Amino acid sequence: MNTLTRLPLTAQAVVDSPLGPLRLAATAHGLAGCWFNDQAHHPGELDAPENPRDRFIAQARSELDRYWHDAVGTRFMVRLDPQGTTFQRAVWQALRAIPAGRTLSYGDLARQLGKPLAMRAVGAAVGRNPLGIIVPCHRVLGSDGSLTGYAGGLHRKVDLLGREGRPMPLAA
């Protein structure tokens, strides 16, 4: 059972994006999830009413709409309520500090967190990010600058980085 199935979710909604539908989920405290329908670690069915007018969902949708038109200039300000371990939340917070158009390696991120030998643990936390795009895990690359996994699919990672002024070729 994943963490979100035990959460008191207050609302969910599916919103369109240029990269496919996104499911947004909120608690009373903030946005708890933003997933592509076909991505890895998608929580599946959520026990929450459909409510696109929920304040956190509406704000996230508005900010995502701005992002699709100006990825570099958009700052996500919606209050977040990601569910994870203390370590995961620290990694997700560090991801939010990576500016659009910039990238870091998993090793860089581990060093920033004061855990230089925890590259695999950092990678696992990045992969479990429940707030893709808003918490920009797509900005993390391999130590050699290469594309690495992305729960939403590498084609989406390439698109997101390109929107942010960091074009990356999709390996054949």
Short mmCIF file of N, CA and C in Angstrom, two decimals:
data_model
loop_
_atom_site.label_atom_id
_atom_site.label_comp_id
_atom_site.label_asym_id
_atom_site.label_seq_id
_atom_site.Cartn_x
_atom_site.Cartn_y
_atom_site.Cartn_z
N MET A 1 0.86 -1.18 0.00
CA MET A 1 0.00 0.00 0.00
C MET A 1 0.89 1.23 0.00
N ASN A 2 0.60 2.17 -0.89
CA ASN A 2 1.42 3.37 -0.91
C ASN A 2 0.90 4.39 0.09
N THR A 3 1.74 5.34 0.41
CA THR A 3 1.43 6.35 1.42
C THR A 3 0.16 7.13 1.09
N LEU A 4 -0.04 7.45 -0.18
CA LEU A 4 -1.18 8.29 -0.54
C LEU A 4 -2.52 7.59 -0.35
N THR A 5 -2.55 6.27 -0.42
CA THR A 5 -3.83 5.60 -0.23
C THR A 5 -4.28 5.70 1.23
N ARG A 6 -3.36 6.04 2.14
CA ARG A 6 -3.72 6.20 3.55
C ARG A 6 -3.91 7.66 3.94
N LEU A 7 -3.65 8.56 3.02
CA LEU A 7 -3.76 10.00 3.29
C LEU A 7 -5.20 10.47 3.28
N PRO A 8 -5.50 11.49 4.05
CA PRO A 8 -6.83 12.08 3.96
C PRO A 8 -6.88 13.06 2.78
N LEU A 9 -6.91 12.52 1.57
CA LEU A 9 -7.00 13.38 0.40
C LEU A 9 -8.36 14.06 0.38
N THR A 10 -8.34 15.32 0.01
CA THR A 10 -9.58 16.09 -0.01
C THR A 10 -10.11 16.31 -1.42
N ALA A 11 -9.23 16.16 -2.42
CA ALA A 11 -9.66 16.42 -3.79
C ALA A 11 -8.66 15.84 -4.77
N GLN A 12 -9.15 15.59 -5.98
CA GLN A 12 -8.29 15.21 -7.09
C GLN A 12 -8.93 15.72 -8.37
N ALA A 13 -8.10 15.82 -9.40
CA ALA A 13 -8.60 16.23 -10.70
C ALA A 13 -7.58 15.83 -11.75
N VAL A 14 -8.06 15.60 -12.96
CA VAL A 14 -7.18 15.34 -14.08
C VAL A 14 -7.15 16.61 -14.92
N VAL A 15 -5.94 17.07 -15.24
CA VAL A 15 -5.77 18.26 -16.06
C VAL A 15 -4.99 17.88 -17.31
N ASP A 16 -5.29 18.56 -18.39
CA ASP A 16 -4.57 18.32 -19.64
C ASP A 16 -3.22 19.02 -19.60
N SER A 17 -2.27 18.43 -20.30
CA SER A 17 -0.97 19.05 -20.50
C SER A 17 -0.48 18.68 -21.89
N PRO A 18 0.48 19.40 -22.42
CA PRO A 18 1.02 19.04 -23.73
C PRO A 18 1.70 17.67 -23.75
N LEU A 19 2.00 17.13 -22.57
CA LEU A 19 2.67 15.84 -22.48
C LEU A 19 1.75 14.72 -22.01
N GLY A 20 0.47 14.99 -21.98
CA GLY A 20 -0.50 13.99 -21.55
C GLY A 20 -1.19 14.40 -20.27
N PRO A 21 -2.27 13.70 -19.94
CA PRO A 21 -3.03 14.06 -18.74
C PRO A 21 -2.19 13.95 -17.47
N LEU A 22 -2.45 14.87 -16.56
CA LEU A 22 -1.82 14.87 -15.23
C LEU A 22 -2.92 14.71 -14.18
N ARG A 23 -2.67 13.85 -13.21
CA ARG A 23 -3.59 13.72 -12.08
C ARG A 23 -3.01 14.52 -10.93
N LEU A 24 -3.81 15.46 -10.43
CA LEU A 24 -3.43 16.26 -9.27
C LEU A 24 -4.23 15.76 -8.07
N ALA A 25 -3.60 15.75 -6.91
CA ALA A 25 -4.27 15.34 -5.68
C ALA A 25 -3.88 16.29 -4.57
N ALA A 26 -4.83 16.60 -3.71
CA ALA A 26 -4.59 17.55 -2.62
C ALA A 26 -5.09 17.00 -1.29
N THR A 27 -4.44 17.47 -0.24
CA THR A 27 -4.90 17.26 1.12
C THR A 27 -5.41 18.62 1.61
N ALA A 28 -5.82 18.68 2.83
CA ALA A 28 -6.24 19.96 3.41
C ALA A 28 -5.05 20.91 3.58
N HIS A 29 -3.82 20.38 3.47
CA HIS A 29 -2.63 21.18 3.73
C HIS A 29 -1.88 21.61 2.47
N GLY A 30 -2.19 21.02 1.32
CA GLY A 30 -1.49 21.40 0.10
C GLY A 30 -1.60 20.35 -0.97
N LEU A 31 -0.92 20.60 -2.07
CA LEU A 31 -0.90 19.66 -3.18
C LEU A 31 -0.01 18.48 -2.80
N ALA A 32 -0.54 17.28 -2.92
CA ALA A 32 0.20 16.08 -2.51
C ALA A 32 0.70 15.28 -3.70
N GLY A 33 0.13 15.50 -4.88
CA GLY A 33 0.56 14.71 -6.01
C GLY A 33 0.31 15.37 -7.35
N CYS A 34 1.19 15.06 -8.29
CA CYS A 34 1.07 15.50 -9.68
C CYS A 34 1.77 14.43 -10.52
N TRP A 35 0.97 13.58 -11.16
CA TRP A 35 1.52 12.44 -11.90
C TRP A 35 0.95 12.37 -13.30
N PHE A 36 1.79 11.94 -14.24
CA PHE A 36 1.29 11.53 -15.54
C PHE A 36 0.59 10.19 -15.33
N ASN A 37 -0.49 9.96 -16.06
CA ASN A 37 -1.28 8.74 -15.85
C ASN A 37 -0.50 7.46 -16.05
N ASP A 38 0.51 7.49 -16.91
CA ASP A 38 1.24 6.26 -17.23
C ASP A 38 2.63 6.20 -16.60
N GLN A 39 2.91 7.04 -15.63
CA GLN A 39 4.26 7.07 -15.09
C GLN A 39 4.49 6.00 -14.04
N ALA A 40 5.77 5.69 -13.81
CA ALA A 40 6.15 4.76 -12.75
C ALA A 40 5.77 5.38 -11.40
N HIS A 41 5.47 4.57 -10.45
CA HIS A 41 5.12 4.98 -9.09
C HIS A 41 3.83 5.79 -9.02
N HIS A 42 3.00 5.69 -10.04
CA HIS A 42 1.67 6.33 -9.98
C HIS A 42 0.90 5.60 -8.88
N PRO A 43 0.20 6.32 -8.03
CA PRO A 43 -0.47 5.67 -6.91
C PRO A 43 -1.71 4.86 -7.28
N GLY A 44 -2.18 4.98 -8.50
CA GLY A 44 -3.41 4.26 -8.88
C GLY A 44 -4.64 5.02 -8.41
N GLU A 45 -5.70 4.30 -8.22
CA GLU A 45 -6.96 4.92 -7.79
C GLU A 45 -6.79 5.61 -6.45
N LEU A 46 -7.33 6.82 -6.37
CA LEU A 46 -7.24 7.60 -5.14
C LEU A 46 -8.63 7.74 -4.53
N ASP A 47 -8.67 7.70 -3.22
CA ASP A 47 -9.93 7.84 -2.51
C ASP A 47 -10.13 9.32 -2.17
N ALA A 48 -10.55 10.06 -3.19
CA ALA A 48 -10.80 11.50 -3.01
C ALA A 48 -11.81 11.93 -4.05
N PRO A 49 -12.66 12.86 -3.71
CA PRO A 49 -13.62 13.33 -4.70
C PRO A 49 -12.95 14.12 -5.82
N GLU A 50 -13.53 14.03 -7.01
CA GLU A 50 -13.08 14.88 -8.12
C GLU A 50 -13.52 16.30 -7.79
N ASN A 51 -12.55 17.20 -7.74
CA ASN A 51 -12.87 18.59 -7.44
C ASN A 51 -11.83 19.51 -8.06
N PRO A 52 -12.00 19.86 -9.33
CA PRO A 52 -11.03 20.74 -9.98
C PRO A 52 -11.01 22.15 -9.41
N ARG A 53 -12.00 22.52 -8.60
CA ARG A 53 -12.04 23.85 -8.01
C ARG A 53 -11.38 23.92 -6.63
N ASP A 54 -10.89 22.79 -6.13
CA ASP A 54 -10.15 22.80 -4.87
C ASP A 54 -9.05 23.86 -4.99
N ARG A 55 -8.81 24.63 -3.92
CA ARG A 55 -7.89 25.76 -4.01
C ARG A 55 -6.48 25.36 -4.41
N PHE A 56 -5.97 24.23 -3.90
CA PHE A 56 -4.61 23.82 -4.25
C PHE A 56 -4.55 23.28 -5.68
N ILE A 57 -5.56 22.54 -6.06
CA ILE A 57 -5.61 22.01 -7.43
C ILE A 57 -5.77 23.14 -8.43
N ALA A 58 -6.66 24.08 -8.14
CA ALA A 58 -6.86 25.22 -9.05
C ALA A 58 -5.58 26.05 -9.19
N GLN A 59 -4.88 26.28 -8.09
CA GLN A 59 -3.64 27.05 -8.16
C GLN A 59 -2.58 26.28 -8.94
N ALA A 60 -2.45 24.98 -8.69
CA ALA A 60 -1.47 24.17 -9.42
C ALA A 60 -1.78 24.16 -10.91
N ARG A 61 -3.04 24.02 -11.23
CA ARG A 61 -3.44 24.02 -12.65
C ARG A 61 -3.07 25.34 -13.32
N SER A 62 -3.34 26.45 -12.65
CA SER A 62 -3.00 27.76 -13.18
C SER A 62 -1.50 27.92 -13.37
N GLU A 63 -0.73 27.49 -12.39
CA GLU A 63 0.73 27.59 -12.48
C GLU A 63 1.28 26.65 -13.55
N LEU A 64 0.70 25.46 -13.68
CA LEU A 64 1.12 24.55 -14.76
C LEU A 64 0.81 25.16 -16.12
N ASP A 65 -0.36 25.78 -16.26
CA ASP A 65 -0.70 26.44 -17.54
C ASP A 65 0.35 27.51 -17.87
N ARG A 66 0.77 28.28 -16.87
CA ARG A 66 1.82 29.28 -17.11
C ARG A 66 3.13 28.61 -17.50
N TYR A 67 3.45 27.50 -16.83
CA TYR A 67 4.69 26.78 -17.11
C TYR A 67 4.74 26.34 -18.58
N TRP A 68 3.64 25.84 -19.11
CA TRP A 68 3.64 25.35 -20.50
C TRP A 68 3.91 26.49 -21.48
N HIS A 69 3.63 27.72 -21.08
CA HIS A 69 3.87 28.88 -21.95
C HIS A 69 5.18 29.61 -21.64
N ASP A 70 5.70 29.46 -20.42
CA ASP A 70 6.93 30.14 -20.03
C ASP A 70 7.62 29.32 -18.93
N ALA A 71 8.24 28.23 -19.35
CA ALA A 71 8.83 27.30 -18.38
C ALA A 71 9.93 27.95 -17.55
N VAL A 72 10.70 28.84 -18.15
CA VAL A 72 11.80 29.46 -17.43
C VAL A 72 11.30 30.49 -16.42
N GLY A 73 10.26 31.22 -16.79
CA GLY A 73 9.77 32.30 -15.93
C GLY A 73 8.76 31.89 -14.88
N THR A 74 8.33 30.65 -14.87
CA THR A 74 7.30 30.22 -13.93
C THR A 74 7.91 29.68 -12.64
N ARG A 75 7.44 30.23 -11.53
CA ARG A 75 7.78 29.69 -10.20
C ARG A 75 6.52 29.08 -9.62
N PHE A 76 6.63 27.86 -9.18
CA PHE A 76 5.48 27.20 -8.56
C PHE A 76 5.40 27.63 -7.10
N MET A 77 4.29 28.25 -6.77
CA MET A 77 4.08 28.79 -5.43
C MET A 77 3.01 28.05 -4.65
N VAL A 78 2.31 27.11 -5.30
CA VAL A 78 1.27 26.35 -4.61
C VAL A 78 1.87 25.67 -3.38
N ARG A 79 1.12 25.69 -2.30
CA ARG A 79 1.58 25.02 -1.08
C ARG A 79 1.60 23.52 -1.35
N LEU A 80 2.67 22.86 -0.90
CA LEU A 80 2.84 21.43 -1.16
C LEU A 80 2.71 20.63 0.14
N ASP A 81 2.23 19.41 -0.01
CA ASP A 81 2.13 18.48 1.11
C ASP A 81 2.57 17.09 0.65
N PRO A 82 3.85 16.96 0.22
CA PRO A 82 4.32 15.66 -0.25
C PRO A 82 4.47 14.69 0.91
N GLN A 83 4.13 13.45 0.67
CA GLN A 83 4.20 12.44 1.71
C GLN A 83 5.40 11.53 1.45
N GLY A 84 6.30 11.48 2.40
CA GLY A 84 7.48 10.65 2.27
C GLY A 84 8.28 10.68 3.55
N THR A 85 9.41 9.99 3.51
CA THR A 85 10.28 9.97 4.68
C THR A 85 10.95 11.34 4.84
N THR A 86 11.57 11.53 5.97
CA THR A 86 12.30 12.78 6.20
C THR A 86 13.37 12.97 5.13
N PHE A 87 14.10 11.89 4.79
CA PHE A 87 15.14 11.96 3.77
C PHE A 87 14.54 12.30 2.41
N GLN A 88 13.46 11.64 2.03
CA GLN A 88 12.82 11.94 0.75
C GLN A 88 12.39 13.40 0.68
N ARG A 89 11.77 13.88 1.73
CA ARG A 89 11.32 15.28 1.72
C ARG A 89 12.49 16.25 1.62
N ALA A 90 13.64 15.91 2.24
CA ALA A 90 14.83 16.75 2.12
C ALA A 90 15.32 16.77 0.67
N VAL A 91 15.31 15.61 0.01
CA VAL A 91 15.72 15.55 -1.39
C VAL A 91 14.75 16.37 -2.24
N TRP A 92 13.47 16.22 -2.02
CA TRP A 92 12.47 16.95 -2.82
C TRP A 92 12.60 18.45 -2.61
N GLN A 93 12.91 18.86 -1.38
CA GLN A 93 13.12 20.29 -1.12
C GLN A 93 14.34 20.79 -1.87
N ALA A 94 15.40 20.00 -1.90
CA ALA A 94 16.61 20.39 -2.63
C ALA A 94 16.33 20.50 -4.13
N LEU A 95 15.47 19.64 -4.65
CA LEU A 95 15.11 19.71 -6.07
C LEU A 95 14.46 21.05 -6.40
N ARG A 96 13.67 21.56 -5.49
CA ARG A 96 12.96 22.83 -5.73
C ARG A 96 13.92 24.00 -5.87
N ALA A 97 15.14 23.84 -5.39
CA ALA A 97 16.12 24.92 -5.47
C ALA A 97 16.88 24.93 -6.80
N ILE A 98 16.70 23.93 -7.64
CA ILE A 98 17.40 23.90 -8.94
C ILE A 98 16.63 24.81 -9.89
N PRO A 99 17.25 25.87 -10.36
CA PRO A 99 16.54 26.80 -11.25
C PRO A 99 16.23 26.17 -12.61
N ALA A 100 15.19 26.66 -13.25
CA ALA A 100 14.85 26.23 -14.60
C ALA A 100 16.04 26.48 -15.51
N GLY A 101 16.31 25.52 -16.38
CA GLY A 101 17.42 25.65 -17.31
C GLY A 101 18.74 25.16 -16.74
N ARG A 102 18.77 24.80 -15.48
CA ARG A 102 19.97 24.28 -14.83
C ARG A 102 19.75 22.82 -14.49
N THR A 103 20.82 22.09 -14.36
CA THR A 103 20.73 20.68 -13.98
C THR A 103 21.80 20.38 -12.94
N LEU A 104 21.60 19.30 -12.22
CA LEU A 104 22.57 18.78 -11.27
C LEU A 104 22.67 17.28 -11.49
N SER A 105 23.75 16.69 -11.02
CA SER A 105 23.86 15.23 -11.03
C SER A 105 23.34 14.70 -9.69
N TYR A 106 23.10 13.41 -9.64
CA TYR A 106 22.69 12.79 -8.38
C TYR A 106 23.78 12.99 -7.32
N GLY A 107 25.05 12.90 -7.75
CA GLY A 107 26.16 13.12 -6.82
C GLY A 107 26.18 14.53 -6.29
N ASP A 108 25.94 15.52 -7.18
CA ASP A 108 25.88 16.92 -6.74
C ASP A 108 24.79 17.09 -5.68
N LEU A 109 23.65 16.49 -5.94
CA LEU A 109 22.53 16.60 -5.01
C LEU A 109 22.88 15.95 -3.67
N ALA A 110 23.50 14.78 -3.72
CA ALA A 110 23.91 14.09 -2.49
C ALA A 110 24.90 14.96 -1.69
N ARG A 111 25.85 15.57 -2.38
CA ARG A 111 26.81 16.44 -1.69
C ARG A 111 26.11 17.65 -1.08
N GLN A 112 25.16 18.24 -1.82
CA GLN A 112 24.43 19.39 -1.27
C GLN A 112 23.70 19.03 0.01
N LEU A 113 23.24 17.79 0.08
CA LEU A 113 22.49 17.33 1.25
C LEU A 113 23.42 16.89 2.38
N GLY A 114 24.75 16.97 2.15
CA GLY A 114 25.70 16.56 3.17
C GLY A 114 25.84 15.05 3.27
N LYS A 115 25.44 14.34 2.23
CA LYS A 115 25.50 12.88 2.21
C LYS A 115 26.18 12.42 0.91
N PRO A 116 27.48 12.72 0.76
CA PRO A 116 28.15 12.49 -0.53
C PRO A 116 28.17 11.04 -1.00
N LEU A 117 27.99 10.09 -0.12
CA LEU A 117 28.00 8.68 -0.51
C LEU A 117 26.60 8.13 -0.74
N ALA A 118 25.60 8.97 -0.64
CA ALA A 118 24.20 8.52 -0.73
C ALA A 118 23.60 8.74 -2.11
N MET A 119 24.41 8.63 -3.17
CA MET A 119 23.89 8.91 -4.51
C MET A 119 22.73 7.98 -4.89
N ARG A 120 22.82 6.72 -4.54
CA ARG A 120 21.72 5.78 -4.87
C ARG A 120 20.46 6.10 -4.09
N ALA A 121 20.62 6.43 -2.82
CA ALA A 121 19.46 6.79 -2.01
C ALA A 121 18.82 8.07 -2.53
N VAL A 122 19.66 9.03 -2.94
CA VAL A 122 19.15 10.26 -3.54
C VAL A 122 18.40 9.92 -4.82
N GLY A 123 18.98 9.06 -5.66
CA GLY A 123 18.33 8.65 -6.90
C GLY A 123 16.98 8.00 -6.63
N ALA A 124 16.91 7.16 -5.61
CA ALA A 124 15.64 6.51 -5.28
C ALA A 124 14.61 7.54 -4.83
N ALA A 125 15.03 8.51 -4.03
CA ALA A 125 14.11 9.55 -3.57
C ALA A 125 13.64 10.42 -4.73
N VAL A 126 14.56 10.75 -5.64
CA VAL A 126 14.19 11.53 -6.82
C VAL A 126 13.14 10.76 -7.62
N GLY A 127 13.35 9.47 -7.79
CA GLY A 127 12.41 8.64 -8.56
C GLY A 127 11.04 8.53 -7.93
N ARG A 128 10.95 8.70 -6.62
CA ARG A 128 9.67 8.60 -5.91
C ARG A 128 8.98 9.95 -5.71
N ASN A 129 9.52 10.99 -6.30
CA ASN A 129 8.95 12.32 -6.19
C ASN A 129 7.47 12.28 -6.62
N PRO A 130 6.54 12.63 -5.73
CA PRO A 130 5.13 12.58 -6.09
C PRO A 130 4.62 13.85 -6.79
N LEU A 131 5.51 14.82 -6.99
CA LEU A 131 5.08 16.10 -7.52
C LEU A 131 5.89 16.51 -8.75
N GLY A 132 5.95 15.58 -9.71
CA GLY A 132 6.71 15.83 -10.93
C GLY A 132 6.35 17.17 -11.55
N ILE A 133 7.29 17.77 -12.20
CA ILE A 133 7.26 19.09 -12.82
C ILE A 133 7.32 20.17 -11.74
N ILE A 134 6.41 20.15 -10.80
CA ILE A 134 6.36 21.17 -9.74
C ILE A 134 7.59 21.06 -8.84
N VAL A 135 7.95 19.84 -8.49
CA VAL A 135 9.23 19.56 -7.82
C VAL A 135 10.09 18.96 -8.93
N PRO A 136 11.01 19.74 -9.49
CA PRO A 136 11.61 19.43 -10.79
C PRO A 136 12.68 18.33 -10.79
N CYS A 137 12.25 17.10 -10.60
CA CYS A 137 13.18 15.98 -10.63
C CYS A 137 13.76 15.76 -12.03
N HIS A 138 13.11 16.32 -13.04
CA HIS A 138 13.63 16.18 -14.41
C HIS A 138 14.94 16.94 -14.59
N ARG A 139 15.32 17.76 -13.66
CA ARG A 139 16.56 18.54 -13.76
C ARG A 139 17.78 17.80 -13.22
N VAL A 140 17.62 16.52 -12.89
CA VAL A 140 18.74 15.72 -12.38
C VAL A 140 19.21 14.78 -13.49
N LEU A 141 20.52 14.84 -13.74
CA LEU A 141 21.14 14.05 -14.81
C LEU A 141 22.19 13.12 -14.22
N GLY A 142 22.70 12.23 -15.05
CA GLY A 142 23.81 11.37 -14.65
C GLY A 142 25.06 12.20 -14.42
N SER A 143 26.06 11.61 -13.78
CA SER A 143 27.28 12.35 -13.45
C SER A 143 28.03 12.82 -14.69
N ASP A 144 27.80 12.15 -15.83
CA ASP A 144 28.44 12.57 -17.08
C ASP A 144 27.55 13.50 -17.90
N GLY A 145 26.45 13.97 -17.31
CA GLY A 145 25.54 14.88 -18.00
C GLY A 145 24.52 14.17 -18.88
N SER A 146 24.49 12.85 -18.80
CA SER A 146 23.57 12.09 -19.64
C SER A 146 22.18 11.99 -19.02
N LEU A 147 21.22 11.73 -19.88
CA LEU A 147 19.86 11.48 -19.40
C LEU A 147 19.86 10.20 -18.59
N THR A 148 19.10 10.21 -17.55
CA THR A 148 18.92 9.00 -16.74
C THR A 148 17.43 8.81 -16.62
N GLY A 149 17.01 7.87 -15.82
CA GLY A 149 15.60 7.57 -15.71
C GLY A 149 14.75 8.75 -15.30
N TYR A 150 13.50 8.66 -15.67
CA TYR A 150 12.49 9.65 -15.27
C TYR A 150 11.18 8.89 -15.17
N ALA A 151 10.53 8.97 -14.03
CA ALA A 151 9.30 8.20 -13.81
C ALA A 151 8.25 8.49 -14.86
N GLY A 152 8.24 9.70 -15.40
CA GLY A 152 7.27 10.08 -16.41
C GLY A 152 7.67 9.69 -17.83
N GLY A 153 8.86 9.10 -17.99
CA GLY A 153 9.35 8.71 -19.30
C GLY A 153 10.41 9.68 -19.79
N LEU A 154 11.48 9.14 -20.37
CA LEU A 154 12.58 9.99 -20.83
C LEU A 154 12.14 11.00 -21.88
N HIS A 155 11.16 10.63 -22.72
CA HIS A 155 10.69 11.58 -23.73
C HIS A 155 10.12 12.84 -23.07
N ARG A 156 9.49 12.69 -21.92
CA ARG A 156 8.96 13.85 -21.21
C ARG A 156 10.09 14.65 -20.55
N LYS A 157 11.08 13.95 -20.02
CA LYS A 157 12.22 14.64 -19.41
C LYS A 157 12.91 15.51 -20.46
N VAL A 158 13.12 14.96 -21.65
CA VAL A 158 13.73 15.71 -22.75
C VAL A 158 12.89 16.94 -23.08
N ASP A 159 11.59 16.77 -23.16
CA ASP A 159 10.69 17.89 -23.48
C ASP A 159 10.76 18.96 -22.39
N LEU A 160 10.68 18.57 -21.14
CA LEU A 160 10.70 19.54 -20.04
C LEU A 160 12.01 20.31 -20.02
N LEU A 161 13.13 19.62 -20.18
CA LEU A 161 14.42 20.31 -20.19
C LEU A 161 14.51 21.25 -21.39
N GLY A 162 14.01 20.84 -22.53
CA GLY A 162 14.00 21.70 -23.72
C GLY A 162 13.18 22.95 -23.50
N ARG A 163 12.03 22.82 -22.86
CA ARG A 163 11.19 23.99 -22.56
C ARG A 163 11.92 24.97 -21.66
N GLU A 164 12.83 24.44 -20.83
CA GLU A 164 13.56 25.26 -19.88
C GLU A 164 14.90 25.75 -20.45
N GLY A 165 15.10 25.56 -21.75
CA GLY A 165 16.32 26.06 -22.39
C GLY A 165 17.52 25.15 -22.26
N ARG A 166 17.29 23.89 -21.94
CA ARG A 166 18.39 22.92 -21.81
C ARG A 166 18.10 21.73 -22.72
N PRO A 167 18.22 21.94 -24.05
CA PRO A 167 17.90 20.84 -24.96
C PRO A 167 18.80 19.63 -24.75
N MET A 168 18.19 18.48 -24.74
CA MET A 168 18.91 17.22 -24.56
C MET A 168 18.45 16.25 -25.65
N PRO A 169 19.39 15.57 -26.28
CA PRO A 169 18.97 14.56 -27.27
C PRO A 169 18.45 13.32 -26.56
N LEU A 170 17.42 12.74 -27.10
CA LEU A 170 16.89 11.47 -26.60
C LEU A 170 17.72 10.39 -27.24
N ALA A 171 18.42 9.61 -26.43
CA ALA A 171 19.28 8.54 -26.95
C ALA A 171 18.47 7.55 -27.76
N ALA A 172 19.08 7.04 -28.81
CA ALA A 172 18.40 6.08 -29.69
C ALA A 172 18.30 4.73 -29.05
#
